[in-house]
Amino acid sequence: MLEVKRTDEYCEIIMDNPLIKSYSNDLYFTVGENIDRGLKKFILNLNQVDKIDSAGLEVLLRIHEEVDGLGGKLVILQPQPLIEKILKLTKVQEKINIYMESEHVCSIMGRQS
């Protein structure tokens, strides 16, 4: 399941399902719906995600490319240690910033133009 929180500046998507093939399209479509609403900044909260597969990694990179192409930003917030390790090993963190503190990332997203 995805919980979506919107502000005028950004959209936070909180996942509580694994980021695997059977759930990754839900994330992709949720981001797309919010792009259609005019949002370009996204925080993906992975605090409750305990599993990620290649389809999940692929959708993260696809979302990043689309949002970046619109002049927006995608960041990952509070991944569990195993997920963070996978993101680093696959070099996803070289394209998508990872933050551990929600207050820090929210202030960054709110200040960006």
PDB file of C-alpha atoms in Angstrom, residues 33-94:
ATOM      1  CA  GLU A  33      -0.649  10.935 -11.141  1.00  0.00           C
ATOM      2  CA  ASN A  34       1.126  13.497  -8.994  1.00  0.00           C
ATOM      3  CA  ILE A  35       3.171  14.775 -11.926  1.00  0.00           C
ATOM      4  CA  ASP A  36      -0.165  15.297 -13.687  1.00  0.00           C
ATOM      5  CA  ARG A  37      -1.217  17.398 -10.668  1.00  0.00           C
ATOM      6  CA  GLY A  38       1.800  19.619 -11.281  1.00  0.00           C
ATOM      7  CA  LEU A  39       4.194  18.255  -8.649  1.00  0.00           C
ATOM      8  CA  LYS A  40       7.837  17.699  -9.577  1.00  0.00           C
ATOM      9  CA  LYS A  41       9.504  16.985  -6.220  1.00  0.00           C
ATOM     10  CA  PHE A  42       9.101  13.571  -4.629  1.00  0.00           C
ATOM     11  CA  ILE A  43      10.201  12.015  -1.359  1.00  0.00           C
ATOM     12  CA  LEU A  44      10.014   8.229  -1.373  1.00  0.00           C
ATOM     13  CA  ASN A  45       9.882   6.995   2.218  1.00  0.00           C
ATOM     14  CA  LEU A  46      11.203   3.419   2.332  1.00  0.00           C
ATOM     15  CA  ASN A  47      11.234   3.086   6.114  1.00  0.00           C
ATOM     16  CA  GLN A  48       8.817   0.122   6.018  1.00  0.00           C
ATOM     17  CA  VAL A  49      10.210  -1.550   2.884  1.00  0.00           C
ATOM     18  CA  ASP A  50      12.168  -4.703   3.676  1.00  0.00           C
ATOM     19  CA  LYS A  51      12.633  -6.131   0.181  1.00  0.00           C
ATOM     20  CA  ILE A  52      13.615  -4.769  -3.238  1.00  0.00           C
ATOM     21  CA  ASP A  53      14.227  -6.573  -6.522  1.00  0.00           C
ATOM     22  CA  SER A  54      15.482  -5.594  -9.981  1.00  0.00           C
ATOM     23  CA  ALA A  55      12.016  -4.385 -11.032  1.00  0.00           C
ATOM     24  CA  GLY A  56      11.931  -2.110  -7.992  1.00  0.00           C
ATOM     25  CA  LEU A  57      15.383  -0.734  -8.785  1.00  0.00           C
ATOM     26  CA  GLU A  58      14.354  -0.208 -12.405  1.00  0.00           C
ATOM     27  CA  VAL A  59      11.229   1.740 -11.465  1.00  0.00           C
ATOM     28  CA  LEU A  60      13.248   3.958  -9.102  1.00  0.00           C
ATOM     29  CA  LEU A  61      15.630   4.844 -11.922  1.00  0.00           C
ATOM     30  CA  ARG A  62      12.787   5.354 -14.412  1.00  0.00           C
ATOM     31  CA  ILE A  63      10.984   7.695 -12.013  1.00  0.00           C
ATOM     32  CA  HIS A  64      14.244   9.562 -11.359  1.00  0.00           C
ATOM     33  CA  GLU A  65      14.837  10.078 -15.089  1.00  0.00           C
ATOM     34  CA  GLU A  66      11.287  11.310 -15.715  1.00  0.00           C
ATOM     35  CA  VAL A  67      11.215  13.660 -12.727  1.00  0.00           C
ATOM     36  CA  ASP A  68      14.718  14.953 -13.483  1.00  0.00           C
ATOM     37  CA  GLY A  69      13.681  15.591 -17.088  1.00  0.00           C
ATOM     38  CA  LEU A  70      10.901  17.848 -15.784  1.00  0.00           C
ATOM     39  CA  GLY A  71      13.354  19.807 -13.644  1.00  0.00           C
ATOM     40  CA  GLY A  72      12.184  18.049 -10.490  1.00  0.00           C
ATOM     41  CA  LYS A  73      13.792  15.855  -7.870  1.00  0.00           C
ATOM     42  CA  LEU A  74      13.339  12.396  -6.371  1.00  0.00           C
ATOM     43  CA  VAL A  75      14.942  11.529  -3.036  1.00  0.00           C
ATOM     44  CA  ILE A  76      14.792   8.406  -0.902  1.00  0.00           C
ATOM     45  CA  LEU A  77      14.077   8.754   2.799  1.00  0.00           C
ATOM     46  CA  GLN A  78      14.955   6.373   5.636  1.00  0.00           C
ATOM     47  CA  PRO A  79      15.643   3.093   3.838  1.00  0.00           C
ATOM     48  CA  GLN A  80      16.177   0.102   6.089  1.00  0.00           C
ATOM     49  CA  PRO A  81      19.848  -0.971   6.327  1.00  0.00           C
ATOM     50  CA  LEU A  82      19.517  -3.849   3.838  1.00  0.00           C
ATOM     51  CA  ILE A  83      17.708  -1.650   1.302  1.00  0.00           C
ATOM     52  CA  GLU A  84      20.291   1.107   1.735  1.00  0.00           C
ATOM     53  CA  LYS A  85      23.079  -1.423   1.160  1.00  0.00           C
ATOM     54  CA  ILE A  86      21.411  -2.681  -2.046  1.00  0.00           C
ATOM     55  CA  LEU A  87      20.938   0.898  -3.290  1.00  0.00           C
ATOM     56  CA  LYS A  88      24.638   1.562  -2.689  1.00  0.00           C
ATOM     57  CA  LEU A  89      25.835  -1.724  -4.226  1.00  0.00           C
ATOM     58  CA  THR A  90      23.759  -1.101  -7.359  1.00  0.00           C
ATOM     59  CA  LYS A  91      24.949   2.532  -7.460  1.00  0.00           C
ATOM     60  CA  VAL A  92      21.389   3.877  -7.354  1.00  0.00           C
ATOM     61  CA  GLN A  93      22.528   6.356  -4.678  1.00  0.00           C
ATOM     62  CA  GLU A  94      24.796   7.946  -7.298  1.00  0.00           C
TER      63      GLU A  94
END
